[in-house]
Amino acid sequence: MDPINHMVDNSSLEYTPTPGPLLKNIQSPADLKKLPKTQLREISDELRQFIIDTVSMHGGHFGASLGVVELTVALHYVYNSPQDSIIWDVGHQAYGHKILTGRRDKFYSNRTYKGLSGFPKRSESVHDAFGVGHSSTSISAALGMAVANDLNGTGDKVVAIIGDGAMTGGQAFEALNNAGFMNKDVLVILNDNNMSIDPNVGALNEYLADITSSKTFNRVRDEIYDLLGHFKSAGETMRRIASKLESAITAAVTPGSLFRSFGFKYYGPVDGHDVDSLRKTLEDLKSIKGPKLLHVVTVKGKGFAPAEREQTKWHAQSSPFDKITGKSLSAPTIKITAPKYQDVFGEALVQLAQKNEQIVSMTPAMPSGSSLLPMMHAFPDRAFDVGIAEQHAVTFAAGLAAQGKKAFCAIYSTFLQRGFDQLVHDVAIQQLPVVFCIDRAGVVGADGPTHHGAYDISYLRAVPNLIISSPLNEQDLRDMMFTASEYNEAAWAIRYPRGASTGMILRDNFEKIAIGKGKKIRDGEAIALATFGPIGKYAVEVCKAYAAKGIQVAHYDMRYAKPLDTQLLNEIALKFDHLITLEDAAVVGGFGSAVAEYYATLDMDSLAETLSSENKNYPPRLHMMGLPDRIIEHGTQRELHDEVGIGPDGLQKKIASILAQKKISEFSS
Ligand SMILES: Cc1ncc(C[n+]2csc(CCOP(=O)(O)OP(=O)(O)O)c2C)c(N)n1
């Protein structure tokens, strides 16, 4: 059976590296199981090479998948996917799993438009037991499946593989707490590589490091086990005492006492690169009932020296590289590239923090991704990586704000979804002036649906005591951050996308941007465009092209989704029959919706009277352009904008169709 339900045409394999002699015969876990145990090392090596070969040509997540090659092979050798459910937390480490479960020949298309997803995805394969992308969900999902299997009486097994980074997420602990108590048959494999994307942080990380590195600890543990072994050889009473003593001592001094206290049997730490011993351990664990945690120690980037050396850099690669040296193979560019919005944010924050000593900042585990590192280096006691803990990050910011600090919470749009209650309950209701710098707003590209920042405007717009703004360009981003840094009446969300800004020349100083005020970019007669955020660049481009043809399309950069610039909207209402709103966000509840809500209640007659206009009875016909009400898959940002019709072509077509409509109605009237 081909487990792939949809996907790209597989006819062109020219970009597919040649699999090794064993891997070439593996199209499913059943094929893997045909290998003798003695060949598991060889197949692991081939799998690792295949990942290196493919990612070196096409880019993608890298270090995490290399680190779990042996674990992947052992899991598929011992368990029976898809009857048994293998759930990868986050899922960026599941490349080996994809390759062993029928997707080897399509793996070249990983993360490309209409190609394989970079994460496990239920619609892609029956072997992808649970869709992932955000972290710390695997134990909850595994417990749900284990309970269902129990109710259905199937006896199928459930395994969750979770990294030490993902384990810092609160949901993982909620699930451990529940699973240990419910006493269900779940195996949690803690893949401990001491890394998140950046170095893992926090007390749990220290705890795990103690377990895996303390020689004294391990020696004492071995001595205690020896001692208990003697006790066990004695009679029944002695055995009971020994067992009690064992629990007491192990809880106090042996590794895993934390997990034991949650009701899990703890095993480990074991070497995650010894495939034979992993296989044996998993076979043993398969017959042990109840909640179990196997602590596996791995090296992120294992088997590729540059990735082992620089683990953060090699978490993911966006372009081809030499598969021996790791050197980038992208053509050297002489073009001066525009800075990323992230970097503009990072630099502006340091400058603002230099002037305003109340400024503090935090990121939930994305110091590199969000470009918070400059602030963390410049002001180590005022900038914090709080781990994968979005809810905590938001309330932590609220706590700082409650004590008069100006907290800049750098957070991806998609991950702020996790902190929504905290934003309402801890920030907005208490009117605390936290600034949310919402990164990766809009479609993000190759990471796809789990990562698109599609919904933030919709879920934020309903929240009182919150300003929502988005800059047209990097200069405005800096100025919005400055304006927000001096505003203490309410919270403020500034959304900006992943990737390059416009490349404009920036002023050194900061200037305030009037709150709730948009800006006319270009005058026009025929049609008006009201854009929100950097996607307005497409409007700039299209309006220019129309102007060259003698058609003047007006363009307003609205800057604020909340409060709306109603004065500007009134002006637009009196002047134009058609208004197109454009945003890189879900159209349901988004910026365009805000405009629609405003126009729906606008009394045009009295507006015309007030402004002594002889204009009309109706607000303009609204054309809302944004992300449609469906899941948007992965591809480049531009491919996705074009697919949903909000790229320059889509915008141009929309304008053309309105102009054609206008001509017909003018002609017939
Ligand atoms: C809720 C959430 N926050 C942040 C991220 C971004 N992210 C992706 S992978 C990762 C690190 C995960 O570390 P770990 O679980 O230890 O896996 P490793 O990459 O080390 O194998 C982070 C922070 C995410 N996917 N989900």
PDB file of N, CA, C and O and ligand atoms in Angstrom, residues 61 63-64 68 89-90 92-93 133-136 162-167 191 193-197 200 300 315 364-366 388-390 412 415 418 451, ligand 1:
ATOM      1  N   HIS A  61      15.160  20.902   7.891  1.00  0.00           N
ATOM      2  CA  HIS A  61      15.667  20.629   9.237  1.00  0.00           C
ATOM      3  C   HIS A  61      16.732  19.542   9.125  1.00  0.00           C
ATOM      4  O   HIS A  61      16.656  18.691   8.252  1.00  0.00           O
ATOM      5  N   GLY A  63      19.811  18.727  12.013  1.00  0.00           N
ATOM      6  CA  GLY A  63      20.484  18.128  13.169  1.00  0.00           C
ATOM      7  C   GLY A  63      19.601  17.158  13.946  1.00  0.00           C
ATOM      8  O   GLY A  63      20.061  16.089  14.375  1.00  0.00           O
ATOM      9  N   ALA A  64      18.343  17.517  14.128  1.00  0.00           N
ATOM     10  CA  ALA A  64      17.475  16.689  14.972  1.00  0.00           C
ATOM     11  C   ALA A  64      17.243  15.317  14.353  1.00  0.00           C
ATOM     12  O   ALA A  64      17.260  14.290  15.043  1.00  0.00           O
ATOM     13  N   VAL A  68      18.410  11.181  15.711  1.00  0.00           N
ATOM     14  CA  VAL A  68      17.508  10.079  16.099  1.00  0.00           C
ATOM     15  C   VAL A  68      17.491   8.950  15.067  1.00  0.00           C
ATOM     16  O   VAL A  68      16.568   8.137  15.054  1.00  0.00           O
ATOM     17  N   ASP A  89       7.255  14.319  18.710  1.00  0.00           N
ATOM     18  CA  ASP A  89       6.965  15.665  19.202  1.00  0.00           C
ATOM     19  C   ASP A  89       7.653  16.703  18.292  1.00  0.00           C
ATOM     20  O   ASP A  89       8.788  16.495  17.867  1.00  0.00           O
ATOM     21  N   VAL A  90       6.995  17.764  18.018  1.00  0.00           N
ATOM     22  CA  VAL A  90       7.427  18.796  17.052  1.00  0.00           C
ATOM     23  C   VAL A  90       7.432  18.224  15.631  1.00  0.00           C
ATOM     24  O   VAL A  90       6.824  18.755  14.727  1.00  0.00           O
ATOM     25  N   HIS A  92      10.120  17.785  13.604  1.00  0.00           N
ATOM     26  CA  HIS A  92      11.214  18.188  12.727  1.00  0.00           C
ATOM     27  C   HIS A  92      12.307  17.136  12.695  1.00  0.00           C
ATOM     28  O   HIS A  92      13.231  17.227  11.893  1.00  0.00           O
ATOM     29  N   GLN A  93      12.206  16.130  13.561  1.00  0.00           N
ATOM     30  CA  GLN A  93      13.232  15.077  13.628  1.00  0.00           C
ATOM     31  C   GLN A  93      12.755  13.794  12.935  1.00  0.00           C
ATOM     32  O   GLN A  93      13.367  12.749  13.064  1.00  0.00           O
ATOM     33  N   GLY A 133       4.085  20.014  14.782  1.00  0.00           N
ATOM     34  CA  GLY A 133       4.757  21.234  14.306  1.00  0.00           C
ATOM     35  C   GLY A 133       5.050  22.090  15.537  1.00  0.00           C
ATOM     36  O   GLY A 133       6.153  22.542  15.741  1.00  0.00           O
ATOM     37  N   HIS A 134       4.035  22.240  16.375  1.00  0.00           N
ATOM     38  CA  HIS A 134       4.241  22.894  17.669  1.00  0.00           C
ATOM     39  C   HIS A 134       4.696  21.817  18.658  1.00  0.00           C
ATOM     40  O   HIS A 134       4.341  20.647  18.525  1.00  0.00           O
ATOM     41  N   SER A 135       5.418  22.241  19.682  1.00  0.00           N
ATOM     42  CA  SER A 135       6.031  21.252  20.560  1.00  0.00           C
ATOM     43  C   SER A 135       5.139  20.838  21.732  1.00  0.00           C
ATOM     44  O   SER A 135       4.107  21.474  21.993  1.00  0.00           O
ATOM     45  N   SER A 136       5.583  19.792  22.378  1.00  0.00           N
ATOM     46  CA  SER A 136       5.080  19.382  23.697  1.00  0.00           C
ATOM     47  C   SER A 136       3.672  18.783  23.688  1.00  0.00           C
ATOM     48  O   SER A 136       3.017  18.718  24.719  1.00  0.00           O
ATOM     49  N   ILE A 162       9.884  12.609  22.577  1.00  0.00           N
ATOM     50  CA  ILE A 162       9.880  14.044  22.892  1.00  0.00           C
ATOM     51  C   ILE A 162      11.291  14.497  23.257  1.00  0.00           C
ATOM     52  O   ILE A 162      12.002  13.808  24.006  1.00  0.00           O
ATOM     53  N   GLY A 163      11.700  15.637  22.746  1.00  0.00           N
ATOM     54  CA  GLY A 163      13.042  16.153  23.014  1.00  0.00           C
ATOM     55  C   GLY A 163      13.117  16.820  24.381  1.00  0.00           C
ATOM     56  O   GLY A 163      12.093  17.170  24.980  1.00  0.00           O
ATOM     57  N   ASP A 164      14.344  17.030  24.853  1.00  0.00           N
ATOM     58  CA  ASP A 164      14.499  17.703  26.151  1.00  0.00           C
ATOM     59  C   ASP A 164      14.023  19.145  26.071  1.00  0.00           C
ATOM     60  O   ASP A 164      13.562  19.715  27.058  1.00  0.00           O
ATOM     61  N   GLY A 165      14.098  19.746  24.869  1.00  0.00           N
ATOM     62  CA  GLY A 165      13.558  21.095  24.703  1.00  0.00           C
ATOM     63  C   GLY A 165      12.040  21.077  24.812  1.00  0.00           C
ATOM     64  O   GLY A 165      11.446  21.822  25.606  1.00  0.00           O
ATOM     65  N   ALA A 166      11.427  20.192  24.042  1.00  0.00           N
ATOM     66  CA  ALA A 166       9.957  20.115  24.039  1.00  0.00           C
ATOM     67  C   ALA A 166       9.432  19.728  25.421  1.00  0.00           C
ATOM     68  O   ALA A 166       8.318  20.108  25.804  1.00  0.00           O
ATOM     69  N   MET A 167      10.253  18.986  26.166  1.00  0.00           N
ATOM     70  CA  MET A 167       9.822  18.580  27.511  1.00  0.00           C
ATOM     71  C   MET A 167       9.692  19.783  28.443  1.00  0.00           C
ATOM     72  O   MET A 167       9.026  19.706  29.473  1.00  0.00           O
ATOM     73  N   ASN A 191      14.196  12.184  24.283  1.00  0.00           N
ATOM     74  CA  ASN A 191      15.401  12.292  23.465  1.00  0.00           C
ATOM     75  C   ASN A 191      16.213  13.489  23.947  1.00  0.00           C
ATOM     76  O   ASN A 191      15.940  14.625  23.594  1.00  0.00           O
ATOM     77  N   ASN A 193      19.268  15.629  23.953  1.00  0.00           N
ATOM     78  CA  ASN A 193      20.505  16.024  23.267  1.00  0.00           C
ATOM     79  C   ASN A 193      21.039  17.342  23.820  1.00  0.00           C
ATOM     80  O   ASN A 193      21.909  17.974  23.219  1.00  0.00           O
ATOM     81  N   ASN A 194      20.434  17.775  24.914  1.00  0.00           N
ATOM     82  CA  ASN A 194      20.930  18.975  25.607  1.00  0.00           C
ATOM     83  C   ASN A 194      20.767  20.245  24.767  1.00  0.00           C
ATOM     84  O   ASN A 194      21.415  21.241  25.019  1.00  0.00           O
ATOM     85  N   MET A 195      19.936  20.136  23.745  1.00  0.00           N
ATOM     86  CA  MET A 195      19.734  21.300  22.875  1.00  0.00           C
ATOM     87  C   MET A 195      18.248  21.496  22.630  1.00  0.00           C
ATOM     88  O   MET A 195      17.479  20.526  22.563  1.00  0.00           O
ATOM     89  N   SER A 196      17.871  22.765  22.509  1.00  0.00           N
ATOM     90  CA  SER A 196      16.595  23.092  21.892  1.00  0.00           C
ATOM     91  C   SER A 196      17.020  23.525  20.479  1.00  0.00           C
ATOM     92  O   SER A 196      17.837  22.814  19.891  1.00  0.00           O
ATOM     93  N   ILE A 197      16.524  24.627  19.921  1.00  0.00           N
ATOM     94  CA  ILE A 197      17.172  25.123  18.692  1.00  0.00           C
ATOM     95  C   ILE A 197      18.472  25.788  19.141  1.00  0.00           C
ATOM     96  O   ILE A 197      19.559  25.466  18.668  1.00  0.00           O
ATOM     97  N   ASN A 200      19.524  24.358  25.210  1.00  0.00           N
ATOM     98  CA  ASN A 200      18.326  24.250  26.060  1.00  0.00           C
ATOM     99  C   ASN A 200      18.579  24.973  27.390  1.00  0.00           C
ATOM    100  O   ASN A 200      19.707  25.037  27.863  1.00  0.00           O
ATOM    101  N   LYS A 300      22.845  15.920  18.827  1.00  0.00           N
ATOM    102  CA  LYS A 300      22.178  16.585  17.717  1.00  0.00           C
ATOM    103  C   LYS A 300      23.184  16.756  16.582  1.00  0.00           C
ATOM    104  O   LYS A 300      24.320  17.166  16.804  1.00  0.00           O
ATOM    105  N   HIS A 315      20.542  23.342  13.011  1.00  0.00           N
ATOM    106  CA  HIS A 315      19.174  22.886  13.318  1.00  0.00           C
ATOM    107  C   HIS A 315      18.402  22.766  12.004  1.00  0.00           C
ATOM    108  O   HIS A 315      17.687  21.800  11.763  1.00  0.00           O
ATOM    109  N   PRO A 364      10.214  32.838  24.139  1.00  0.00           N
ATOM    110  CA  PRO A 364      10.045  31.429  24.481  1.00  0.00           C
ATOM    111  C   PRO A 364      10.845  30.558  23.513  1.00  0.00           C
ATOM    112  O   PRO A 364      10.337  30.106  22.497  1.00  0.00           O
ATOM    113  N   ALA A 365      12.104  30.378  23.821  1.00  0.00           N
ATOM    114  CA  ALA A 365      12.989  29.412  23.138  1.00  0.00           C
ATOM    115  C   ALA A 365      13.392  29.780  21.723  1.00  0.00           C
ATOM    116  O   ALA A 365      13.868  28.916  20.994  1.00  0.00           O
ATOM    117  N   MET A 366      13.212  31.044  21.323  1.00  0.00           N
ATOM    118  CA  MET A 366      13.622  31.391  19.966  1.00  0.00           C
ATOM    119  C   MET A 366      14.599  32.582  19.948  1.00  0.00           C
ATOM    120  O   MET A 366      14.391  33.538  19.199  1.00  0.00           O
ATOM    121  N   ILE A 388      10.703  26.628  26.017  1.00  0.00           N
ATOM    122  CA  ILE A 388       9.482  26.508  25.191  1.00  0.00           C
ATOM    123  C   ILE A 388       8.300  26.658  26.138  1.00  0.00           C
ATOM    124  O   ILE A 388       7.788  25.680  26.687  1.00  0.00           O
ATOM    125  N   ALA A 389       7.892  27.875  26.349  1.00  0.00           N
ATOM    126  CA  ALA A 389       6.928  28.159  27.414  1.00  0.00           C
ATOM    127  C   ALA A 389       6.209  29.468  27.086  1.00  0.00           C
ATOM    128  O   ALA A 389       6.416  30.481  27.734  1.00  0.00           O
ATOM    129  N   GLU A 390       5.382  29.399  26.034  1.00  0.00           N
ATOM    130  CA  GLU A 390       4.746  30.637  25.554  1.00  0.00           C
ATOM    131  C   GLU A 390       3.792  31.222  26.579  1.00  0.00           C
ATOM    132  O   GLU A 390       3.724  32.448  26.751  1.00  0.00           O
ATOM    133  N   TYR A 412       6.564  34.340  18.139  1.00  0.00           N
ATOM    134  CA  TYR A 412       6.012  34.070  16.808  1.00  0.00           C
ATOM    135  C   TYR A 412       4.485  34.091  16.899  1.00  0.00           C
ATOM    136  O   TYR A 412       3.899  33.605  17.878  1.00  0.00           O
ATOM    137  N   PHE A 415       2.954  30.786  17.749  1.00  0.00           N
ATOM    138  CA  PHE A 415       3.167  30.309  19.116  1.00  0.00           C
ATOM    139  C   PHE A 415       2.428  31.162  20.149  1.00  0.00           C
ATOM    140  O   PHE A 415       2.142  30.696  21.254  1.00  0.00           O
ATOM    141  N   ARG A 418      -0.699  29.906  21.800  1.00  0.00           N
ATOM    142  CA  ARG A 418      -0.658  29.204  23.089  1.00  0.00           C
ATOM    143  C   ARG A 418      -0.852  30.148  24.263  1.00  0.00           C
ATOM    144  O   ARG A 418      -1.256  29.724  25.336  1.00  0.00           O
ATOM    145  N   HIS A 451       2.728  26.431  11.218  1.00  0.00           N
ATOM    146  CA  HIS A 451       3.575  27.580  11.563  1.00  0.00           C
ATOM    147  C   HIS A 451       3.121  28.911  10.971  1.00  0.00           C
ATOM    148  O   HIS A 451       3.673  29.956  11.334  1.00  0.00           O
TER     149      HIS A 451
HETATM  150  C1  LIG B   1       5.179  25.575  20.966  1.00  0.00           C
HETATM  151  C2  LIG B   1       6.441  25.690  20.168  1.00  0.00           C
HETATM  152  N1  LIG B   1       7.345  26.636  20.498  1.00  0.00           N
HETATM  153  C3  LIG B   1       8.488  26.742  19.783  1.00  0.00           C
HETATM  154  C4  LIG B   1       8.738  25.903  18.746  1.00  0.00           C
HETATM  155  C5  LIG B   1       9.978  26.094  17.900  1.00  0.00           C
HETATM  156  N2  LIG B   1      10.874  24.931  17.992  1.00  0.00           N
HETATM  157  C6  LIG B   1      10.930  23.978  17.060  1.00  0.00           C
HETATM  158  S1  LIG B   1      12.011  22.768  17.406  1.00  0.00           S
HETATM  159  C7  LIG B   1      12.442  23.535  18.848  1.00  0.00           C
HETATM  160  C8  LIG B   1      13.475  22.900  19.721  1.00  0.00           C
HETATM  161  C9  LIG B   1      12.999  21.616  20.222  1.00  0.00           C
HETATM  162  O1  LIG B   1      14.004  21.063  21.018  1.00  0.00           O
HETATM  163  P1  LIG B   1      13.946  19.534  21.361  1.00  0.00           P
HETATM  164  O2  LIG B   1      12.566  19.146  21.675  1.00  0.00           O
HETATM  165  O3  LIG B   1      14.981  19.253  22.380  1.00  0.00           O
HETATM  166  O4  LIG B   1      14.300  18.824  19.995  1.00  0.00           O
HETATM  167  P2  LIG B   1      15.710  18.781  19.230  1.00  0.00           P
HETATM  168  O5  LIG B   1      15.582  19.755  18.091  1.00  0.00           O
HETATM  169  O6  LIG B   1      16.783  19.157  20.174  1.00  0.00           O
HETATM  170  O7  LIG B   1      15.823  17.396  18.772  1.00  0.00           O
HETATM  171  C10 LIG B   1      11.744  24.720  19.025  1.00  0.00           C
HETATM  172  C11 LIG B   1      11.919  25.656  20.143  1.00  0.00           C
HETATM  173  C12 LIG B   1       7.766  24.940  18.441  1.00  0.00           C
HETATM  174  N3  LIG B   1       7.917  24.097  17.415  1.00  0.00           N
HETATM  175  N4  LIG B   1       6.647  24.841  19.177  1.00  0.00           N
END
